[in-house]
Structure formats: C-alpha cells, structure tokens
Amino acid sequence: MTHGEQTPAIGGPDSTGHWGRFGGRFVPEALIAALEELDEAHRSATADKAFQAEFDRMLREYANCPSPLYQASRLSESAGADIWLKREDLNHTGAHKIRNVLGQALLAKKMGKKRVIAETGAGQHGVAAATAATYLGLECTVYMGEEDTQRQSLNVARMHMLGAEVVPVTTGSRTLKDAMNEALREWVASVDHTHYLIGSVGGPHPFPALVRDYCRGIGDEARAQILDRIGRLPDHVVACVGGGSNAMGIFTAFLDDDVALHGYEAGGDGYETGRHAATITAGEVGVLHGARTFVLQDEDGQTIASHSISAGLDYPGVGPEHAHLADIGRATYQPVTDAEAMDAMRTLAAKEGIICAIESAHAVAGALRLAKDAPGTTILVNLSGRGDKDMGTAAAYFGLAEGNAQ
Amino acid sequence: MNVQSAFAACKAEGRAALVGYLPAGFPTVADSIAAIDTMIDSGVDIVEIGMPYTDPVMDGPAIQRAAQQALDNGFRTKDLFEVLDAVSGRVPILVMTYWNLVERYGVRRFGHDLAGCGGAGLITPDLIPEEAQEWMAVSDGYDLDRVFLVAPSSTDARLRSTCEASRGFVYAQSIMGVTGVRAGTSSAAPELVRRTREVTDLPIGVGLGVRDGAQAAEVGAFADAVIVGSAFINCLLDTDSATGGKKLAALTSDLAAGVRSGRD
C-alpha cells in the first residue's frame, strides 16, 4: 500500500480545525503564523506524490512497516473471541510512534526547519523524536519532566546517544503536561527555524489532524490485512487512549464501516479513587494545550494531575477528535485500571509469548473484557508498543526478581 | 470604569500609560490587594490582575512561580472577584486570564461578575478572535473591554482583523517569547507598533521585557502604554511583604517617571 494514494482523512476537521465543538486553536497569537504555515505545508505534502513516496519508503525501509497482523490463537481460545493483534510493537523504536515522528520530521525538513523540539513523559516519544531527527539530519531538543528524567534514566541515555539535548522541566507538576507547556513556550521564541514535533493527536490545529494522518497507516494496513486474511472486517477495533495517537491511527480506517470502536483509558487506581487518567470518562469540556477537548480539571478549570502506572497514558487531556467521537457516540471509551492492565500484560505474555507495553496492555484488557461481553466476535487490537521499557515496573509489580513469582 | 478614559488622560499629558500586572492571590489574597493598592498609589494608570493557572504557556519563570504560589496558597476563581472588589474604582482594572478559567466559570457569568465588581474587561493571551464568539457577545452586553494580542509574526490581515475585534486597546507582544524581564527591550516592538497603527486608531500597549524606568521611557516614546509584569513580581518574590511593598513602590515610581520622560 502506498500512503500517497490515501483519500483525504475521513471525518474532518473543518477548515478551522474543529470537530463539532472540539479542537480549534487556543494559543498565543505569536504561534498563529507558524500554525498556518504548518497547515499549508501539511496540505501540500498530503497532495505531493514525491513526499508521500518518501514517507512510504522511510516507513518500509527504516521503521519496518507495514507491521504484521497476528492472530492470537491461544489468547483467543482462552478469551472466547477471535482476537487479532496489529503488531506495532515490532516497529523500529518499539511502538507506533515512529510513524508520527518520521512524518513530522520529513515535513519539518520540507518546510526548511533545521531543528525539532518535542515533549516527552516517560521518554518514548522523546526517543522516537530523537531517532527521526537523527535519521533526517535535524537537531533535536526534548523537554522532559525532571522527575521523569530521574525515573527514566535509560531513555535519557538513549536520547543522548541519538544526539538529542534533554531539558529537565522543573515547573508545575514536573510531568508530561509541564514538558508540553515548556515546549510550547520555547516554540514561541524559536518558531522561525524550529518545528514542534508534538507527540500525540492533541494541541492546536493542525496538529491533531496531522498526527492522525501520519499514524493512519496503522488502520489502513490492518484493514487491508484482515480483509485479506478472513475476507471481512472485524466486529470490534480496540486501542488504548492517552492522548490518543495510536487509537486515532487505527480508528480512522474504520470510521465509515459498521465496526465498533473502543478506546480504553487509564483507570489508574480506579475511577472512584480520583487517581486515574480517564479523561473522556471523568473529564469535563475545557481548553488545554491549545485545543478544546475533555480535560481532567477542578471546578475552577485548573488542571488536575493524572495518574497511571503507564507513563504513556498519564495525561490529563485527550485528542479533540476522540472527544468528538465520544460526543457523537461513534466510539466508546472506558477506563481500565492499573491492575487490569497488568493482568492483561501478563496474560498476553503467558499465552502468546509477547510482552507488550503497559499502555497496550490497557487495550488487551479491554479486548478481554469485550470478549466476555461479546463472545465469538472478531476483535482487532492495536498492540501499540513493546514492553521492554516497562520491565522494571512489571518486575516490581509482580515480584519477578524474587525467584518464583506468582 | 473602562480604559478609554485612562488613555485619554495620559494622551492629554503627552505621555504613555503605565500598565502594571500582578496575579490575584499572590502570595495571598490579602497581600495581592495590598500590592495592587501600592502600585496604584505609586503611579500605575491601569492595572492588569492576573488569574493564576496551572498551565500558563505564555508566561516565563517569574509569573509561573507567582501563579504556583497563589495556587499553593489556595487561590480560587471566586477570590479574583474579592480582589477586584477591593481595588476597583481608582484606575481601570483589567483581568488577564487563560481562557479555560473563564469558560469553566461560564463566560456570561464571568462577564456579569467582572462588570459587577467594577472590572474593565479581559486580556486573553490564549484566545484569538476566531475562537471568541461567545466572549464578543458577552463583552458587548456588559460593555467590557476585550484586549487581544498581536505579535511580530502576525500578518497584516491578522493585525487588521485582531484590531477590529479588540476594544479598549491592543496588546502588542513585542518579543517572540514568553513573559519575563530582559536586559534590553525588543527591536521588533517599534516596527510592530508602526504596522499596528496603520490598521487601527485604538491605543497600542507594548508588553514583555520592560524592567525599569529607562526602558519604560524608551517604549513609552512610541507606544501608548507600557505594560510591566515580571519586574513587579520580582519585587515580591522571596521577600517579606514589608520589604516587597517598598521595592514595589520604588519600582512603580521609577516606571511612572519613565513614561513621563519618554517623549521629552
């Protein structure tokens, strides 16, 4: 499949960057010119066969795409449904994120930018951004919450090895949202020569659509692959949702089909405890990081810190297109607790010999829940990343370093 | 009390207006009321009261720290109106706020309560006119000023449309960067003011970077208002309220003298 032959993205946004009441641009005027330039460059690149061919070549030769579609037979047998895994965990850098960063870095280069900046939580997007920047000869600076730089020192080392500068963020809650604030602050000052390589389908227009478009290969590939394997579409498509790039990447190909779409958010310690990152389930409509979407906020509109065992889902906002899909009932979103996700991670490893990322384990847990509610159906799961990065967390959680862990 | 009268008075004196920014609730609600009173006593013509917010993407370290201190000390949106009530009446008071806080409170309710406390209007750093339909209607309804920002990167067409949507004055963000004091003022500022004057008769205020009377004089020579924020906050950070108050009064006097000498 060539990305150059894609139809325009289904379902918007409109020309002003809105999906219904969500999306838009809530940013300083100083950034508007850059966003306009980015929107124009993205439209032009989408119609540019040479750009799309180059993106396609990078995905094939460098990122190991298309990723395989795998029928998880033993997991299916135990769950009572036909479960298929889209193996984004096998991509270069170990997650779906490589698609987004290669697309944006190529676009940045086309726009004549010499440098990219990125925000990162646990470091996965930072590593991916540093990888893409190195591959395309761009400078890279990654903003990362100070606490995360200490907890994720291996990813900091990876970024350094890839030639990126890592800036610890010491403001606010010192987490992903603060890294994003700092990246936006820097971008206002460096916008003439720097592209902000945003890590998910959030932020001001055109970022949500642009990131979706670079990730939509996941769904386009999976749709073709499953039609080829079983001759029909799945009954359900399942993905985890933090900001929502992997979910939007797979959902987009099925929006016009009679296929149920399910996003699983980070339920953390449990929805009732308040310690979670279930933004659509528990959030209220608000403005965060440049877009109107669902936000975890208090009654004054101050952002509430989110919580998840999975750093990649630990974000108090969500992409505006997801907010819209939830609003119109086209997709459903439910929380999965830390405990459910960890159990699913272990089940997948035990049944299939695949250790997935804790983020992706939320989707697996959702699929197992769905299998109980809708036995015998076909469930396509976006296995968005691999679990190497999470082994420290898993070892501590399951006591795996203590001999015969149960 | 809207800002039009303040600008008219300053124009009659042949000088730029001095606009002073401080966050409500910093470091406490009572302290912020005292500090704003000090600024008014010492010569600011217009006050901007900032709304502390968890994610102030336009602001540099000083305002971030001040906002965090206010939030850590329990600042709530309702406290803004207490501060407004206490300080309004002598000079026009604008509120500078990130949009989510207004939207969460309810745009109409915010406008109603702002007008009820004698507030002049809003400065909205992350709200552009295209997203401001509800605020346009509410501000018209309550006769409130709506101050949008223009930047060096704004196209001529955007300068025009932003000025057309503004009321009270236009905020010229003179530096492509966040708030905070700088060693020198922006070389982009005079050009931005010149371009903005071509499309509007509204007063033009210049913000970002001014820290002393000399810089205020420099900016006041070509702008209708000199907007100062972080330098005021720096007077109050890491000190007791008595010492901070003295520093604040001295700085305000210096800046007030600066705007009065800017066109000599």
XYZ file of C-alpha atoms in Angstrom:
670
model
C 0.000 0.000 0.000
C 1.303 3.473 -0.759
C 0.457 6.340 1.550
C 0.374 8.668 -1.447
C -2.893 7.111 -2.623
C -4.810 7.780 0.583
C -8.080 9.603 0.359
C -8.354 12.764 2.449
C -8.815 11.991 6.137
C -12.322 10.902 6.979
C -14.286 12.963 9.380
C -12.628 16.307 9.418
C -11.701 18.571 10.960
C -13.465 21.513 9.287
C -11.373 24.273 7.758
C -10.940 25.973 11.133
C -9.712 22.822 12.841
C -12.875 21.852 14.705
C -14.651 18.563 15.135
C -18.028 19.738 16.331
C -17.374 21.747 19.490
C -13.860 20.328 19.930
C -10.431 21.262 18.607
C -9.610 24.727 17.328
C -6.706 26.973 18.259
C -6.335 28.350 21.757
C -2.781 29.613 21.564
C -0.884 32.891 21.702
C -1.204 34.971 18.537
C 2.575 34.637 18.157
C 2.098 30.987 17.125
C -0.729 31.506 14.642
C 1.522 32.251 11.675
C 3.517 29.072 12.348
C 0.341 27.006 12.645
C -0.948 28.454 9.373
C 2.378 27.631 7.718
C 2.262 24.102 9.137
C -1.311 23.577 7.971
C -0.421 24.723 4.470
C 2.704 22.527 4.395
C 0.719 19.521 5.596
C -1.974 20.023 2.936
C 0.644 20.436 0.254
C 2.595 17.373 1.427
C -0.558 15.270 1.523
C -1.109 16.037 -2.158
C 2.574 15.679 -3.057
C 3.250 12.223 -4.506
C 7.006 12.592 -4.053
C 6.612 13.447 -0.343
C 4.235 10.543 0.202
C 6.532 8.159 -1.653
C 9.459 9.236 0.508
C 7.387 8.827 3.686
C 6.297 5.405 2.474
C 9.907 4.404 1.746
C 11.026 5.529 5.219
C 8.251 3.518 6.828
C 9.132 0.391 4.856
C 12.919 0.524 4.909
C 13.591 2.197 8.238
C 10.583 1.687 10.502
C 9.736 -1.909 9.495
C 6.195 -1.111 8.326
C 3.722 -2.411 7.458
C 3.655 -4.176 10.800
C 2.234 -7.699 10.775
C -1.316 -8.637 11.699
C -1.190 -11.609 14.057
C -3.987 -13.954 15.056
C -3.562 -14.554 18.781
C -4.893 -18.125 18.765
C -4.132 -19.203 22.325
C -5.338 -15.874 23.755
C -8.462 -16.167 21.592
C -9.134 -19.689 22.794
C -8.949 -18.706 26.442
C -10.906 -15.472 25.951
C -13.689 -16.929 23.817
C -13.345 -14.462 20.950
C -11.247 -14.199 17.785
C -8.502 -11.746 18.762
C -6.094 -10.239 16.233
C -3.120 -8.087 17.125
C -1.761 -5.293 14.959
C 1.913 -5.659 15.834
C 3.073 -2.047 16.126
C 5.367 -3.335 18.870
C 7.611 -4.665 16.088
C 8.288 -1.231 14.588
C 11.681 0.447 14.919
C 11.902 2.060 18.396
C 9.239 -0.373 19.555
C 5.982 1.485 19.077
C 3.573 3.112 16.640
C 5.177 6.474 17.430
C 7.877 6.083 14.773
C 5.246 6.753 12.089
C 4.326 10.138 13.536
C 7.876 11.295 14.144
C 9.124 10.288 10.701
C 6.196 12.047 9.056
C 6.602 15.235 11.069
C 10.393 15.287 10.750
C 10.113 14.881 6.975
C 7.553 17.687 6.886
C 9.801 19.890 9.056
C 12.647 19.309 6.629
C 10.404 20.121 3.670
C 9.496 23.381 5.444
C 13.179 24.244 5.759
C 13.332 23.846 9.542
C 16.721 22.843 10.932
C 15.585 21.715 14.344
C 12.777 19.934 16.142
C 11.651 20.094 19.747
C 9.472 17.536 21.478
C 7.833 16.882 24.808
C 8.018 13.505 26.436
C 6.617 11.811 29.524
C 8.487 8.597 30.155
C 10.736 9.207 27.196
C 9.219 7.048 24.459
C 8.186 9.927 22.232
C 11.451 11.666 23.057
C 13.443 8.653 21.886
C 11.312 8.385 18.743
C 11.680 12.106 18.008
C 15.444 11.937 18.544
C 15.586 8.924 16.227
C 13.671 10.641 13.424
C 15.671 13.835 13.832
C 18.965 11.960 13.602
C 17.739 9.973 10.599
C 16.875 13.179 8.747
C 19.813 15.271 9.975
C 17.867 17.650 12.204
C 18.850 18.979 15.615
C 16.622 17.812 18.443
C 15.787 19.101 21.914
C 13.464 17.106 24.157
C 11.618 18.586 27.140
C 11.017 16.085 29.903
C 9.666 16.471 33.435
C 12.552 16.464 35.913
C 11.084 13.569 37.875
C 10.772 11.549 34.690
C 14.401 12.202 33.761
C 15.389 10.517 37.029
C 12.873 7.657 36.792
C 13.587 7.003 33.108
C 17.328 7.465 33.028
C 17.720 4.752 30.367
C 15.562 6.683 27.931
C 17.519 9.837 28.740
C 20.679 7.896 27.878
C 19.072 6.725 24.613
C 18.190 10.272 23.647
C 21.705 11.440 24.430
C 23.127 8.569 22.395
C 20.949 9.672 19.497
C 22.418 13.154 19.764
C 19.451 14.923 21.327
C 19.580 17.510 24.062
C 17.323 16.661 27.020
C 15.994 19.580 29.067
C 14.609 18.665 32.508
C 11.432 20.618 33.261
C 11.186 21.765 36.867
C 7.937 23.732 36.719
C 4.406 22.762 37.746
C 3.915 19.094 38.463
C 7.153 18.241 36.579
C 5.334 15.750 34.371
C 4.315 15.378 30.725
C 1.853 18.278 30.743
C 4.560 20.594 32.081
C 7.028 19.327 29.483
C 4.409 20.247 26.890
C 3.981 23.714 28.410
C 7.731 24.241 28.254
C 7.959 23.028 24.652
C 5.192 25.449 23.669
C 6.990 28.293 25.484
C 10.195 27.553 23.661
C 8.413 27.242 20.329
C 7.061 30.793 20.602
C 10.670 32.003 20.702
C 12.201 29.624 18.127
C 9.351 29.150 15.688
C 11.188 30.624 12.703
C 13.697 27.761 12.497
C 12.187 25.064 14.738
C 9.294 22.633 14.342
C 7.411 21.441 17.397
C 7.195 17.703 16.887
C 4.172 17.040 19.041
C 3.742 13.507 20.358
C 0.030 12.871 20.136
C -3.236 13.928 18.494
C -3.647 16.895 20.845
C -2.633 20.528 20.592
C -3.831 23.325 18.332
C -4.983 22.810 14.736
C -3.456 21.348 12.555
C -1.590 19.050 14.975
C -4.442 16.649 15.807
C -5.189 16.007 12.132
C -1.538 15.971 11.113
C -0.519 13.397 13.744
C -3.553 11.275 12.908
C -2.656 11.360 9.223
C 0.884 10.143 9.925
C -0.458 7.357 12.161
C -3.349 6.323 9.948
C -1.193 3.742 8.182
C -1.866 1.535 11.211
C -5.568 1.313 10.361
C -5.124 1.338 6.589
C -2.719 -1.599 6.832
C -4.802 -3.511 9.378
C -8.000 -3.085 7.362
C -6.363 -4.482 4.216
C -4.633 -7.237 6.180
C -7.756 -8.521 7.931
C -9.810 -8.400 4.732
C -7.070 -10.448 3.107
C -6.999 -12.972 5.981
C -10.674 -13.501 6.812
C -12.498 -11.794 3.951
C -14.415 -9.364 6.145
C -13.937 -6.573 8.641
C -13.644 -7.159 12.397
C -16.629 -6.619 14.676
C -14.590 -4.515 17.095
C -11.454 -2.370 16.917
C -9.717 -1.743 20.226
C -6.928 0.636 21.289
C -5.591 2.313 24.393
C -6.080 6.081 24.698
C -3.838 8.569 26.457
C -3.536 11.490 24.084
C -4.853 9.046 21.525
C -2.476 8.826 18.536
C -2.379 5.053 18.202
C -6.143 4.835 18.668
C -6.830 7.537 16.074
C -4.293 5.835 13.811
C -6.291 2.614 13.776
C -9.833 4.042 14.175
C -9.584 6.320 11.132
C -9.664 3.464 8.627
C -12.910 2.099 10.123
C -14.901 5.278 10.810
C -17.288 4.719 7.890
C -17.663 0.978 8.489
C -20.099 -0.964 10.592
C -17.349 -1.677 13.090
C -17.496 -0.839 16.805
C -14.606 1.330 18.014
C -13.435 1.064 21.620
C -10.897 3.253 23.377
C -9.566 2.176 26.763
C -8.317 4.913 29.038
C -6.051 4.639 32.051
C -8.252 3.953 35.054
C -5.248 4.070 37.382
C -6.125 3.091 40.941
C -9.805 3.040 39.975
C -12.180 5.648 38.697
C -13.729 6.117 42.133
C -10.363 6.962 43.767
C -9.778 10.029 41.607
C -6.265 8.724 40.816
C -6.583 7.981 37.125
C -6.127 9.426 33.640
C -9.597 8.565 32.302
C -10.104 11.897 30.609
C -13.172 11.159 28.486
C -14.845 9.108 31.212
C -14.259 11.602 34.004
C -13.168 14.852 32.379
C -15.178 17.945 31.554
C -15.058 20.002 28.376
C -12.299 22.577 28.593
C -9.272 24.067 26.891
C -5.823 22.583 27.396
C -2.652 22.845 25.320
C -4.303 24.706 22.501
C -7.496 22.717 21.896
C -10.979 22.368 23.319
C -11.384 18.799 24.484
C -12.129 16.773 27.600
C -9.815 17.769 30.435
C -9.278 16.488 33.961
C -9.885 19.732 35.824
C -11.252 21.028 39.079
C -14.348 23.171 39.347
C -12.314 26.314 38.651
C -10.739 24.906 35.489
C -7.313 24.250 36.982
C -5.780 21.099 35.526
C -5.791 18.078 37.830
C -2.736 15.841 37.807
C -3.489 12.492 36.199
C -2.244 9.107 37.367
C -1.476 5.849 35.622
C 1.045 3.051 36.039
C 1.635 3.646 32.338
C 3.556 6.867 31.755
C 2.397 6.988 28.142
C -1.260 7.290 29.170
C -0.625 9.631 32.103
C -2.032 12.817 30.565
C -4.988 14.951 31.754
C -6.224 15.757 28.234
C -7.132 13.796 25.104
C -7.120 14.467 21.379
C -10.122 16.552 20.266
C -11.170 14.075 17.573
C -11.583 11.424 20.276
C -13.661 13.895 22.288
C -15.864 14.341 19.232
C -16.157 10.614 18.517
C -17.228 10.108 22.128
C -19.626 13.051 21.877
C -21.403 11.697 18.791
C -21.301 8.109 20.030
C -19.144 6.806 17.171
C -16.597 5.360 19.600
C -16.928 4.289 23.213
C -14.331 4.947 25.872
C -13.945 3.087 29.141
C -11.327 3.058 31.891
C -9.064 0.073 32.572
C -7.360 0.043 35.962
C -3.638 -0.415 36.553
C -4.385 -3.864 37.981
C -6.469 -4.960 34.974
C -3.798 -3.739 32.579
C -1.009 -5.517 34.429
C -3.027 -8.744 34.491
C -3.598 -8.443 30.752
C 0.095 -7.796 30.161
C 0.901 -10.996 31.999
C -1.850 -12.989 30.273
C -0.624 -11.944 26.821
C 2.944 -12.874 27.738
C 1.819 -16.249 29.096
C -0.467 -17.137 26.178
C 1.388 -15.671 23.222
C 4.978 -15.023 24.264
C 4.540 -11.307 23.600
C 5.487 -8.771 26.261
C 3.608 -5.622 25.330
C 3.893 -2.100 26.669
C 1.714 -1.322 29.684
C -0.086 1.235 27.501
C -1.016 -1.503 25.025
C -1.949 -3.824 27.884
C -4.883 -1.490 28.560
C -6.149 -2.337 25.065
C -5.573 -6.046 25.648
C -7.504 -5.819 28.927
C -10.296 -4.052 27.057
C -10.344 -6.805 24.443
C -10.555 -9.492 27.136
C -13.439 -7.620 28.764
C -15.126 -7.280 25.367
C -14.671 -10.999 24.681
C -16.736 -11.739 27.797
C -19.487 -9.309 26.747
C -19.485 -10.338 23.072
C -18.199 -13.906 22.837
C -17.410 -15.272 19.426
C -16.848 -11.871 17.843
C -13.742 -10.751 15.971
C -11.662 -8.189 17.857
C -8.791 -6.254 16.304
C -6.397 -4.890 18.939
C -3.794 -2.237 18.254
C -0.772 -3.548 20.105
C 0.841 -0.144 20.066
C 4.191 -0.889 21.696
C 6.526 -3.427 23.200
C 7.194 -3.905 26.878
C 10.990 -3.745 27.209
C 10.778 -0.250 28.666
C 8.253 -1.421 31.251
C 10.091 -4.446 32.624
C 11.300 -2.544 35.671
C 7.716 -1.641 36.522
C 6.469 -5.170 35.749
C 9.254 -6.816 37.757
C 8.430 -4.686 40.785
C 4.672 -5.167 40.344
C 4.787 -8.948 40.013
C 7.840 -9.512 42.221
C 9.598 -11.119 39.235
C 13.055 -10.514 40.600
C 12.259 -12.505 43.719
C 12.593 -16.045 42.397
C 9.380 -17.964 41.785
C 7.000 -15.082 41.366
C 3.326 -15.984 41.392
C -14.531 52.045 34.534
C -13.083 51.196 31.099
C -9.606 52.037 29.870
C -10.647 54.693 27.369
C -10.677 57.466 29.985
C -7.233 56.499 31.305
C -5.726 56.601 27.831
C -7.392 59.927 27.127
C -5.932 61.407 30.337
C -2.430 60.145 29.515
C -2.695 61.428 25.968
C -3.661 64.850 27.331
C -0.451 64.776 29.394
C 1.517 63.837 26.276
C 2.710 60.501 27.622
C 2.168 56.770 27.533
C 0.103 54.988 30.157
C 1.788 52.694 32.675
C 0.027 49.338 32.924
C 1.006 47.154 35.897
C 0.376 43.414 36.149
C 0.142 41.337 39.316
C -1.550 37.996 39.883
C -4.540 37.832 42.221
C -3.807 35.783 45.321
C -0.046 36.201 45.113
C 1.291 35.325 47.563
C -2.068 35.522 49.356
C -5.355 37.244 48.548
C -4.770 39.936 51.194
C -1.173 40.504 50.083
C -2.228 40.878 46.456
C -4.812 43.505 47.389
C -2.151 45.443 49.327
C 0.350 45.152 46.467
C -2.132 46.374 43.850
C -3.045 49.301 46.098
C 0.666 50.126 46.371
C 1.010 50.100 42.588
C -1.991 52.402 42.204
C -0.678 54.747 44.952
C 2.730 54.852 43.241
C 1.555 55.757 39.763
C 0.168 52.978 37.552
C -2.572 54.204 35.256
C -4.182 50.834 34.548
C -3.951 47.551 36.485
C -3.912 44.079 34.997
C -4.866 41.411 37.520
C -3.605 38.000 36.504
C -5.536 34.790 37.117
C -3.227 32.091 38.492
C -3.412 28.991 36.272
C -1.767 25.586 36.382
C -0.620 25.712 32.756
C 0.437 29.260 31.823
C 2.071 28.619 28.457
C 2.670 32.299 27.687
C 4.496 33.034 30.896
C 8.112 32.915 31.949
C 9.573 31.859 35.304
C 8.511 34.845 37.440
C 4.803 34.670 36.615
C 4.875 30.863 36.733
C 6.311 30.948 40.253
C 3.862 33.604 41.406
C 0.886 31.700 39.984
C 2.046 28.469 41.594
C 2.459 30.190 44.965
C -1.054 31.606 44.703
C -2.481 28.194 43.817
C -0.480 26.504 46.583
C -1.955 29.046 48.993
C -5.451 28.059 47.933
C -6.375 30.643 45.301
C -9.844 30.092 43.804
C -11.593 31.914 40.972
C -14.042 33.482 43.423
C -11.052 35.179 45.100
C -10.449 37.183 41.913
C -13.727 38.984 42.447
C -12.835 39.682 46.074
C -9.595 41.302 44.899
C -11.422 43.232 42.179
C -13.997 44.481 44.656
C -11.248 45.687 46.962
C -9.108 47.545 44.424
C -11.522 48.819 41.759
C -12.710 52.402 41.492
C -9.488 54.417 41.304
C -7.996 53.257 37.995
C -9.334 50.873 35.329
C -8.733 47.220 36.204
C -8.412 44.567 33.518
C -8.154 40.847 34.164
C -5.582 38.813 32.251
C -6.550 35.185 32.112
C -6.096 31.940 30.252
C -9.330 31.019 28.596
C -10.188 27.739 30.314
C -10.725 29.512 33.640
C -13.346 31.788 32.087
C -15.015 29.002 30.153
C -15.201 26.851 33.262
C -16.757 29.676 35.290
C -19.186 30.373 32.460
C -18.416 33.154 30.001
C -21.666 35.045 30.626
C -21.403 34.637 34.388
C -17.767 35.777 34.304
C -18.713 38.878 32.316
C -21.573 39.629 34.687
C -19.441 39.245 37.815
C -16.494 41.142 36.307
C -18.711 44.078 35.403
C -20.409 43.864 38.816
C -17.064 44.251 40.598
C -16.069 47.253 38.503
C -13.691 45.368 36.194
C -12.937 46.983 32.848
C -12.526 43.863 30.725
C -10.261 40.959 29.831
C -6.871 40.410 28.252
C -6.835 36.906 26.793
C -3.371 35.585 25.889
C -4.593 32.254 24.505
C -7.870 33.363 22.967
C -7.790 34.636 19.395
C -10.810 36.421 17.898
C -11.727 33.409 15.744
C -12.472 31.387 18.900
C -14.064 34.258 20.803
C -17.643 34.460 19.502
C -19.210 33.981 22.922
C -16.839 36.442 24.586
C -17.525 39.037 21.886
C -21.251 38.836 22.599
C -20.839 38.878 26.380
C -18.349 41.764 26.378
C -20.685 43.763 24.138
C -23.545 43.013 26.514
C -21.690 44.182 29.616
C -19.685 46.971 27.912
C -16.390 45.299 28.785
C -13.050 45.853 27.062
C -11.606 42.887 25.178
C -7.883 43.121 24.630
C -6.454 40.696 22.081
C -2.764 40.288 21.324
C -0.805 40.969 18.163
C 2.722 39.678 17.598
C 5.681 40.354 15.301
C 4.691 37.230 13.370
C 1.114 38.441 12.763
C 0.315 39.013 9.102
C -1.114 42.368 8.029
C -4.504 40.728 7.524
C -4.442 39.285 11.037
C -3.325 42.594 12.529
C -6.374 44.190 10.936
C -8.868 41.506 11.993
C -7.486 41.313 15.536
C -7.635 45.083 15.980
C -11.184 45.143 14.608
C -12.172 42.592 17.245
C -10.427 44.465 20.095
C -11.864 47.126 22.356
C -10.000 49.304 24.873
C -6.534 48.808 23.471
C -4.427 46.347 21.511
C -1.692 44.378 23.269
C 1.464 44.246 21.164
C 3.571 41.284 22.195
C 6.885 42.829 21.316
C 9.027 39.706 21.663
C 8.619 36.261 20.162
C 8.855 34.604 23.558
C 7.288 34.315 26.978
C 6.917 36.990 29.646
C 9.892 38.000 31.735
C 12.320 40.848 32.254
C 15.076 41.206 29.707
C 18.302 43.161 29.532
C 17.044 45.128 26.556
C 13.679 45.891 25.034
C 12.698 44.397 21.733
C 13.890 45.849 18.463
C 10.769 44.340 16.900
C 8.460 46.462 19.055
C 8.623 49.806 17.187
C 8.010 48.060 13.871
C 5.076 46.081 15.266
C 3.562 49.259 16.728
C 4.060 51.032 13.393
C 2.311 48.222 11.494
C -0.500 48.097 14.032
C -1.058 51.858 13.869
C -1.666 51.530 10.136
C -4.768 49.436 10.779
C -6.276 50.845 13.984
C -6.924 54.002 15.966
C -7.032 52.057 19.223
C -4.230 52.686 21.736
C -1.387 50.162 21.472
C 0.251 48.769 24.580
C 3.635 47.079 24.465
C 4.401 44.235 26.824
C 7.145 41.718 27.541
C 10.561 42.753 28.721
C 10.345 46.149 30.485
C 12.081 46.226 33.890
C 12.959 49.832 34.745
C 12.223 53.497 34.155
C 14.771 53.843 31.372
C 13.199 51.018 29.391
C 9.735 52.383 30.140
C 10.817 55.731 28.695
C 12.193 54.004 25.623
C 8.948 52.070 24.994
C 6.739 54.997 26.013
C 8.303 57.065 23.250
C 6.492 55.033 20.573
C 3.724 53.091 22.362
C 0.520 54.293 24.012
C 1.018 52.028 27.010
C 3.977 50.366 28.675
C 2.975 47.042 30.203
C 5.074 45.684 33.069
C 4.568 42.397 34.878
C 7.504 40.198 35.784
C 9.557 43.105 37.171
C 6.759 43.830 39.674
C 6.549 40.173 40.644
C 10.299 40.020 41.174
C 9.890 42.730 43.851
C 7.630 40.391 45.818
C 9.274 37.003 45.288
C 11.498 35.640 48.062
C 10.963 38.512 50.473
C 8.671 39.636 53.288
C 5.639 41.761 52.454
C 7.032 44.959 54.018
C 10.280 44.804 52.041
C 8.414 43.702 48.913
C 5.974 46.582 49.257
C 8.816 49.104 49.478
C 10.526 47.654 46.407
C 7.225 47.648 44.549
C 6.546 51.297 45.366
C 10.061 52.307 44.302
C 9.867 50.408 41.014
C 6.405 51.783 40.216
C 7.628 55.329 40.867
C 10.650 54.740 38.651
C 8.468 53.369 35.837
C 5.916 56.166 36.271
C 8.736 58.696 35.939
C 9.979 56.781 32.910
C 6.711 57.058 30.986
C 6.622 60.739 31.836
C 10.055 61.320 30.328
C 9.614 59.130 27.283
C 8.641 61.881 24.876
C 10.793 64.756 26.221
